[in-house]
Short mmCIF file of C-alpha atoms in Angstrom, two decimals:
data_model
loop_
_atom_site.label_atom_id
_atom_site.label_comp_id
_atom_site.label_asym_id
_atom_site.label_seq_id
_atom_site.Cartn_x
_atom_site.Cartn_y
_atom_site.Cartn_z
CA UNK A 92 -29.22 39.30 60.12
CA UNK A 93 -26.51 39.94 57.85
CA UNK A 94 -27.30 36.39 56.32
CA UNK A 95 -30.71 37.35 54.97
CA UNK A 96 -29.53 39.90 52.31
CA UNK A 97 -26.70 38.00 51.22
CA UNK A 98 -28.30 34.66 50.80
CA UNK A 99 -31.24 36.62 49.05
CA UNK A 100 -28.90 37.95 46.47
CA UNK A 101 -27.20 34.75 45.90
CA UNK A 102 -30.28 33.01 45.55
CA UNK A 103 -31.19 35.78 43.06
CA UNK A 104 -28.11 35.47 41.06
CA UNK A 105 -28.54 31.41 41.00
CA UNK A 106 -32.18 32.35 39.59
CA UNK A 107 -30.65 34.44 36.75
CA UNK A 108 -28.32 31.98 35.76
CA UNK A 109 -30.89 29.07 35.40
CA UNK A 110 -33.05 31.74 33.31
CA UNK A 111 -30.06 32.43 31.28
CA UNK A 112 -29.18 28.82 30.54
CA UNK A 113 -33.06 27.86 29.97
CA UNK A 114 -34.05 30.58 27.96
CA UNK A 115 -31.01 31.94 25.88
CA UNK A 116 -32.36 34.07 22.91
CA UNK A 117 -35.30 35.18 25.01
CA UNK A 118 -33.78 37.47 27.58
CA UNK A 119 -32.05 40.82 27.31
CA UNK A 120 -28.19 40.94 28.03
CA UNK A 121 -26.78 38.78 31.05
CA UNK A 122 -25.97 41.89 33.15
CA UNK A 123 -29.28 43.23 33.07
CA UNK A 124 -30.69 39.69 33.97
CA UNK A 125 -28.16 39.18 36.84
CA UNK A 126 -28.96 42.76 38.37
CA UNK A 127 -32.52 42.29 37.87
CA UNK A 128 -32.50 38.77 39.52
CA UNK A 129 -30.45 39.89 42.63
CA UNK A 130 -32.45 43.23 42.93
CA UNK A 131 -35.97 41.35 43.16
CA UNK A 132 -34.65 38.79 45.34
CA UNK A 133 -33.59 41.30 47.73
CA UNK A 134 -36.83 42.90 47.17
CA UNK A 135 -38.59 39.78 47.88
CA UNK A 136 -36.46 39.03 51.07
CA UNK A 137 -37.27 42.65 52.47
CA UNK A 138 -41.05 42.41 51.67
CA UNK A 139 -41.32 38.94 53.13
CA UNK A 140 -39.24 39.67 56.27
CA UNK A 141 -41.20 42.96 56.77
CA UNK A 142 -44.73 40.51 56.43
CA UNK A 143 -43.89 37.51 58.48
CA UNK A 144 -41.43 38.84 60.81
CA UNK A 145 -37.65 38.06 61.88
CA UNK A 146 -38.42 34.43 63.25
CA UNK A 147 -39.22 32.64 59.84
CA UNK A 148 -35.86 31.19 58.58
CA UNK A 149 -37.55 29.20 55.59
CA UNK A 150 -40.15 31.97 54.40
CA UNK A 151 -37.96 34.63 53.77
CA UNK A 152 -35.68 32.90 51.03
CA UNK A 153 -39.04 31.50 49.85
CA UNK A 154 -40.22 34.70 49.54
CA UNK A 155 -37.13 36.14 47.80
CA UNK A 156 -36.89 33.20 45.10
CA UNK A 157 -40.62 34.07 44.46
CA UNK A 158 -40.64 37.78 43.52
CA UNK A 159 -37.13 37.10 42.28
CA UNK A 160 -38.92 35.04 39.50
CA UNK A 161 -41.66 37.09 38.99
CA UNK A 162 -39.34 39.78 38.26
CA UNK A 163 -37.14 38.16 35.96
CA UNK A 164 -40.24 36.83 34.07
CA UNK A 165 -41.08 40.55 33.32
CA UNK A 166 -38.00 40.74 31.05
CA UNK A 167 -38.71 37.68 28.87
CA UNK A 168 -39.74 38.65 25.26
CA UNK A 169 -41.99 36.91 22.94
CA UNK A 170 -40.41 33.85 21.04
CA UNK A 171 -39.82 34.33 17.58
CA UNK A 172 -41.18 37.80 16.63
CA UNK A 173 -39.25 40.65 16.32
CA UNK A 174 -39.50 43.63 18.52
CA UNK A 175 -42.15 46.19 16.68
CA UNK A 176 -41.09 49.83 16.52
CA UNK A 177 -43.09 52.28 16.07
CA UNK A 178 -43.24 54.90 12.76
CA UNK A 179 -41.60 57.48 14.67
CA UNK A 180 -38.92 55.61 16.13
CA UNK A 181 -37.99 54.46 12.33
#
């Protein structure tokens, strides 16, 4: 039971590293990406484990990677545009 959270965090960190290497200018700081990837994968493992049960060895890491990838995709910024600031923020 202990290997599931550890492996999901490791998968999230690997997924974050791949995202940082493939999208270098479109993500926030590396620290934010690594934390988001690890926590997203951990939540994905928990969600998958709660849904399918404890006997599915391959489904839980797959669910962890899928939820981690979706969570990391929320961090991607648009290409080539500067962030738009409101008038009151300036």
